[in-house]
JSON list of C-alpha atoms in Angstrom, two decimals:
[
{"chain": "A", "resi": 1138, "resn": "MET", "atom": "CA", "xyz": [120.80, 204.50, 107.11]},
{"chain": "A", "resi": 1139, "resn": "ARG", "atom": "CA", "xyz": [123.10, 204.37, 110.08]},
{"chain": "A", "resi": 1140, "resn": "ASN", "atom": "CA", "xyz": [126.05, 202.04, 109.90]},
{"chain": "A", "resi": 1141, "resn": "PHE", "atom": "CA", "xyz": [126.60, 199.52, 112.64]},
{"chain": "A", "resi": 1142, "resn": "SER", "atom": "CA", "xyz": [129.97, 201.07, 113.59]},
{"chain": "A", "resi": 1143, "resn": "GLU", "atom": "CA", "xyz": [128.37, 204.42, 114.07]},
{"chain": "A", "resi": 1144, "resn": "LEU", "atom": "CA", "xyz": [126.04, 203.20, 116.93]},
{"chain": "A", "resi": 1145, "resn": "SER", "atom": "CA", "xyz": [126.81, 203.77, 120.49]},
{"chain": "A", "resi": 1146, "resn": "THR", "atom": "CA", "xyz": [127.10, 200.68, 122.78]},
{"chain": "A", "resi": 1147, "resn": "ASP", "atom": "CA", "xyz": [123.55, 201.28, 124.05]},
{"chain": "A", "resi": 1148, "resn": "GLU", "atom": "CA", "xyz": [122.18, 201.75, 120.44]},
{"chain": "A", "resi": 1149, "resn": "ALA", "atom": "CA", "xyz": [124.06, 198.84, 119.06]},
{"chain": "A", "resi": 1150, "resn": "LEU", "atom": "CA", "xyz": [122.89, 196.46, 121.92]},
{"chain": "A", "resi": 1151, "resn": "GLU", "atom": "CA", "xyz": [119.32, 197.57, 121.27]},
{"chain": "A", "resi": 1152, "resn": "VAL", "atom": "CA", "xyz": [119.65, 196.97, 117.47]},
{"chain": "A", "resi": 1153, "resn": "VAL", "atom": "CA", "xyz": [121.11, 193.59, 118.18]},
{"chain": "A", "resi": 1154, "resn": "LEU", "atom": "CA", "xyz": [118.26, 192.66, 120.44]},
{"chain": "A", "resi": 1155, "resn": "GLN", "atom": "CA", "xyz": [115.76, 193.69, 117.78]},
{"chain": "A", "resi": 1156, "resn": "ILE", "atom": "CA", "xyz": [117.41, 191.88, 114.79]},
{"chain": "A", "resi": 1157, "resn": "ALA", "atom": "CA", "xyz": [118.51, 188.69, 116.71]},
{"chain": "A", "resi": 1158, "resn": "GLN", "atom": "CA", "xyz": [115.37, 186.74, 116.10]},
{"chain": "A", "resi": 1159, "resn": "PRO", "atom": "CA", "xyz": [114.90, 187.79, 112.37]},
{"chain": "A", "resi": 1160, "resn": "ILE", "atom": "CA", "xyz": [118.58, 186.91, 111.78]},
{"chain": "A", "resi": 1161, "resn": "THR", "atom": "CA", "xyz": [118.17, 183.49, 113.48]},
{"chain": "A", "resi": 1162, "resn": "ASN", "atom": "CA", "xyz": [115.16, 182.81, 111.39]},
{"chain": "A", "resi": 1163, "resn": "LEU", "atom": "CA", "xyz": [117.17, 183.42, 108.27]},
{"chain": "A", "resi": 1164, "resn": "ILE", "atom": "CA", "xyz": [120.21, 181.46, 109.33]},
{"chain": "A", "resi": 1165, "resn": "ASP", "atom": "CA", "xyz": [117.99, 178.53, 110.39]},
{"chain": "A", "resi": 1166, "resn": "ASP", "atom": "CA", "xyz": [116.39, 178.14, 106.96]},
{"chain": "A", "resi": 1167, "resn": "GLU", "atom": "CA", "xyz": [117.88, 175.07, 105.42]},
{"chain": "A", "resi": 1168, "resn": "ALA", "atom": "CA", "xyz": [116.97, 176.10, 101.82]},
{"chain": "A", "resi": 1169, "resn": "LEU", "atom": "CA", "xyz": [118.51, 179.52, 102.27]},
{"chain": "A", "resi": 1170, "resn": "VAL", "atom": "CA", "xyz": [121.69, 178.06, 103.76]},
{"chain": "A", "resi": 1171, "resn": "LYS", "atom": "CA", "xyz": [121.85, 175.41, 101.03]},
{"chain": "A", "resi": 1172, "resn": "GLU", "atom": "CA", "xyz": [121.62, 178.09, 98.35]},
{"chain": "A", "resi": 1173, "resn": "MET", "atom": "CA", "xyz": [124.30, 180.32, 100.13]},
{"chain": "A", "resi": 1174, "resn": "GLN", "atom": "CA", "xyz": [126.62, 177.34, 100.03]},
{"chain": "A", "resi": 1175, "resn": "LYS", "atom": "CA", "xyz": [126.40, 176.68, 96.35]},
{"chain": "A", "resi": 1176, "resn": "ALA", "atom": "CA", "xyz": [129.76, 177.25, 94.64]},
{"chain": "A", "resi": 1177, "resn": "MET", "atom": "CA", "xyz": [130.47, 178.26, 91.07]},
{"chain": "A", "resi": 1178, "resn": "PRO", "atom": "CA", "xyz": [130.89, 175.04, 88.97]},
{"chain": "A", "resi": 1179, "resn": "LYS", "atom": "CA", "xyz": [134.46, 174.09, 88.37]},
{"chain": "A", "resi": 1180, "resn": "GLY", "atom": "CA", "xyz": [135.74, 175.04, 84.95]},
{"chain": "A", "resi": 1181, "resn": "GLU", "atom": "CA", "xyz": [133.30, 177.94, 84.61]},
{"chain": "A", "resi": 1182, "resn": "THR", "atom": "CA", "xyz": [135.71, 180.85, 84.64]},
{"chain": "A", "resi": 1183, "resn": "THR", "atom": "CA", "xyz": [134.58, 183.11, 81.90]},
{"chain": "A", "resi": 1184, "resn": "ARG", "atom": "CA", "xyz": [133.24, 186.49, 82.93]},
{"chain": "A", "resi": 1185, "resn": "ILE", "atom": "CA", "xyz": [129.81, 185.86, 81.57]},
{"chain": "A", "resi": 1186, "resn": "ALA", "atom": "CA", "xyz": [129.55, 182.50, 83.30]},
{"chain": "A", "resi": 1187, "resn": "MET", "atom": "CA", "xyz": [130.45, 184.10, 86.54]},
{"chain": "A", "resi": 1188, "resn": "GLN", "atom": "CA", "xyz": [127.88, 186.89, 86.02]},
{"chain": "A", "resi": 1189, "resn": "ARG", "atom": "CA", "xyz": [125.21, 184.33, 85.13]},
{"chain": "A", "resi": 1190, "resn": "PHE", "atom": "CA", "xyz": [125.89, 182.26, 88.29]},
{"chain": "A", "resi": 1191, "resn": "GLY", "atom": "CA", "xyz": [126.02, 185.26, 90.43]},
{"chain": "A", "resi": 1192, "resn": "LEU", "atom": "CA", "xyz": [122.73, 186.61, 89.15]},
{"chain": "A", "resi": 1193, "resn": "ALA", "atom": "CA", "xyz": [120.96, 183.33, 89.32]},
{"chain": "A", "resi": 1194, "resn": "LYS", "atom": "CA", "xyz": [122.19, 182.91, 92.90]},
{"chain": "A", "resi": 1195, "resn": "ILE", "atom": "CA", "xyz": [120.83, 186.36, 93.85]},
{"chain": "A", "resi": 1196, "resn": "VAL", "atom": "CA", "xyz": [117.41, 185.69, 92.22]},
{"chain": "A", "resi": 1197, "resn": "LYS", "atom": "CA", "xyz": [117.17, 182.34, 94.13]},
{"chain": "A", "resi": 1198, "resn": "LEU", "atom": "CA", "xyz": [118.20, 183.97, 97.51]},
{"chain": "A", "resi": 1199, "resn": "LEU", "atom": "CA", "xyz": [115.91, 186.77, 97.03]},
{"chain": "A", "resi": 1200, "resn": "ASN", "atom": "CA", "xyz": [113.07, 184.34, 96.15]},
{"chain": "A", "resi": 1201, "resn": "ILE", "atom": "CA", "xyz": [113.71, 182.36, 99.35]},
{"chain": "A", "resi": 1202, "resn": "ALA", "atom": "CA", "xyz": [114.23, 185.41, 101.56]},
{"chain": "A", "resi": 1203, "resn": "LEU", "atom": "CA", "xyz": [111.34, 187.54, 100.34]},
{"chain": "A", "resi": 1204, "resn": "LYS", "atom": "CA", "xyz": [108.77, 184.76, 100.08]},
{"chain": "A", "resi": 1205, "resn": "GLN", "atom": "CA", "xyz": [109.62, 183.01, 103.30]},
{"chain": "A", "resi": 1206, "resn": "HIS", "atom": "CA", "xyz": [111.17, 185.80, 105.37]},
{"chain": "A", "resi": 1207, "resn": "ARG", "atom": "CA", "xyz": [109.81, 189.18, 104.27]},
{"chain": "A", "resi": 1208, "resn": "GLU", "atom": "CA", "xyz": [108.91, 190.20, 107.75]},
{"chain": "A", "resi": 1209, "resn": "ASP", "atom": "CA", "xyz": [112.55, 189.17, 108.90]},
{"chain": "A", "resi": 1210, "resn": "VAL", "atom": "CA", "xyz": [114.22, 191.21, 106.22]},
{"chain": "A", "resi": 1211, "resn": "TYR", "atom": "CA", "xyz": [112.05, 194.19, 107.15]},
{"chain": "A", "resi": 1212, "resn": "GLY", "atom": "CA", "xyz": [112.74, 193.62, 110.87]},
{"chain": "A", "resi": 1213, "resn": "ILE", "atom": "CA", "xyz": [116.58, 193.78, 110.21]},
{"chain": "A", "resi": 1214, "resn": "LEU", "atom": "CA", "xyz": [116.32, 196.90, 108.02]},
{"chain": "A", "resi": 1215, "resn": "ALA", "atom": "CA", "xyz": [113.96, 198.80, 110.31]},
{"chain": "A", "resi": 1216, "resn": "PRO", "atom": "CA", "xyz": [116.28, 199.81, 113.23]},
{"chain": "A", "resi": 1217, "resn": "PHE", "atom": "CA", "xyz": [119.15, 200.90, 110.88]},
{"chain": "A", "resi": 1218, "resn": "ASN", "atom": "CA", "xyz": [116.84, 203.22, 109.08]},
{"chain": "A", "resi": 1219, "resn": "GLY", "atom": "CA", "xyz": [114.74, 204.61, 111.99]},
{"chain": "A", "resi": 1220, "resn": "LEU", "atom": "CA", "xyz": [111.55, 203.00, 110.62]},
{"chain": "A", "resi": 1221, "resn": "THR", "atom": "CA", "xyz": [109.02, 200.42, 111.63]},
{"chain": "A", "resi": 1222, "resn": "VAL", "atom": "CA", "xyz": [108.68, 197.07, 109.91]},
{"chain": "A", "resi": 1223, "resn": "GLU", "atom": "CA", "xyz": [105.36, 198.49, 108.48]},
{"chain": "A", "resi": 1224, "resn": "GLU", "atom": "CA", "xyz": [107.12, 201.48, 107.15]},
{"chain": "A", "resi": 1225, "resn": "ILE", "atom": "CA", "xyz": [109.78, 199.47, 105.44]},
{"chain": "A", "resi": 1226, "resn": "GLY", "atom": "CA", "xyz": [106.92, 197.39, 103.69]},
{"chain": "A", "resi": 1227, "resn": "LYS", "atom": "CA", "xyz": [105.16, 200.44, 102.47]},
{"chain": "A", "resi": 1228, "resn": "GLN", "atom": "CA", "xyz": [108.17, 202.46, 101.23]},
{"chain": "A", "resi": 1229, "resn": "ASN", "atom": "CA", "xyz": [109.37, 202.60, 97.68]},
{"chain": "A", "resi": 1230, "resn": "PHE", "atom": "CA", "xyz": [110.85, 199.29, 96.58]},
{"chain": "A", "resi": 1231, "resn": "LEU", "atom": "CA", "xyz": [114.01, 200.81, 95.14]},
{"chain": "A", "resi": 1232, "resn": "ILE", "atom": "CA", "xyz": [114.63, 202.43, 98.59]},
{"chain": "A", "resi": 1233, "resn": "THR", "atom": "CA", "xyz": [114.29, 199.09, 100.28]},
{"chain": "A", "resi": 1234, "resn": "CYS", "atom": "CA", "xyz": [116.78, 197.59, 97.77]},
{"chain": "A", "resi": 1235, "resn": "LYS", "atom": "CA", "xyz": [119.28, 200.36, 98.54]},
{"chain": "A", "resi": 1236, "resn": "GLN", "atom": "CA", "xyz": [118.88, 199.74, 102.17]},
{"chain": "A", "resi": 1237, "resn": "VAL", "atom": "CA", "xyz": [119.48, 196.05, 101.80]},
{"chain": "A", "resi": 1238, "resn": "ALA", "atom": "CA", "xyz": [122.52, 196.74, 99.68]},
{"chain": "A", "resi": 1239, "resn": "ASP", "atom": "CA", "xyz": [123.85, 199.38, 102.05]},
{"chain": "A", "resi": 1240, "resn": "LEU", "atom": "CA", "xyz": [123.42, 197.05, 105.14]},
{"chain": "A", "resi": 1241, "resn": "LEU", "atom": "CA", "xyz": [125.13, 194.11, 103.30]},
{"chain": "A", "resi": 1242, "resn": "ASN", "atom": "CA", "xyz": [128.04, 196.54, 102.41]},
{"chain": "A", "resi": 1243, "resn": "ASP", "atom": "CA", "xyz": [128.35, 197.72, 106.04]},
{"chain": "A", "resi": 1244, "resn": "LYS", "atom": "CA", "xyz": [131.68, 196.29, 107.04]},
{"chain": "A", "resi": 1245, "resn": "GLY", "atom": "CA", "xyz": [130.95, 196.74, 110.83]},
{"chain": "A", "resi": 1246, "resn": "PHE", "atom": "CA", "xyz": [127.66, 194.81, 110.47]},
{"chain": "A", "resi": 1247, "resn": "VAL", "atom": "CA", "xyz": [128.87, 192.05, 108.36]},
{"chain": "A", "resi": 1248, "resn": "ASP", "atom": "CA", "xyz": [132.16, 191.55, 110.58]},
{"chain": "A", "resi": 1249, "resn": "PHE", "atom": "CA", "xyz": [130.17, 191.54, 113.76]},
{"chain": "A", "resi": 1250, "resn": "PHE", "atom": "CA", "xyz": [127.87, 188.75, 112.58]},
{"chain": "A", "resi": 1251, "resn": "LYS", "atom": "CA", "xyz": [130.59, 186.77, 110.81]},
{"chain": "A", "resi": 1252, "resn": "SER", "atom": "CA", "xyz": [132.55, 186.79, 114.07]},
{"chain": "A", "resi": 1253, "resn": "TYR", "atom": "CA", "xyz": [129.79, 185.24, 116.03]},
{"chain": "A", "resi": 1254, "resn": "LEU", "atom": "CA", "xyz": [128.80, 182.81, 113.23]},
{"chain": "A", "resi": 1255, "resn": "GLY", "atom": "CA", "xyz": [132.33, 181.51, 112.89]},
{"chain": "A", "resi": 1256, "resn": "GLY", "atom": "CA", "xyz": [132.84, 183.12, 109.50]},
{"chain": "A", "resi": 1257, "resn": "GLY", "atom": "CA", "xyz": [136.03, 185.12, 110.34]},
{"chain": "A", "resi": 1258, "resn": "GLN", "atom": "CA", "xyz": [136.47, 188.69, 109.36]},
{"chain": "A", "resi": 1259, "resn": "ASN", "atom": "CA", "xyz": [135.31, 190.58, 106.22]},
{"chain": "A", "resi": 1260, "resn": "LYS", "atom": "CA", "xyz": [138.44, 191.77, 104.33]}
]
């Protein structure tokens, strides 16, 4: 996988054009946004409570994203991995999971979209 910060200006612009609609589809999904905004209940500060909350949130987000936006997720992953949407769908599941994790850990990618969505900088 190529990191966003490793792309030339021309490559980055091409990727942004390819992923703009899939990202828009995700951020326009009210159920997904609502789940993202859920915060840890006050008073729940034990490590196990935080892990349970985090795991439950991940499962709910994946459920929404992969049921309603599977093609969008594939469309976002494809240009960073030099693959087509169809190839992403046919590859090994664990590879796809790693690609999602790698992209979400790509500081340049996260910062770029946070800056345009009013979310500030990833620290």
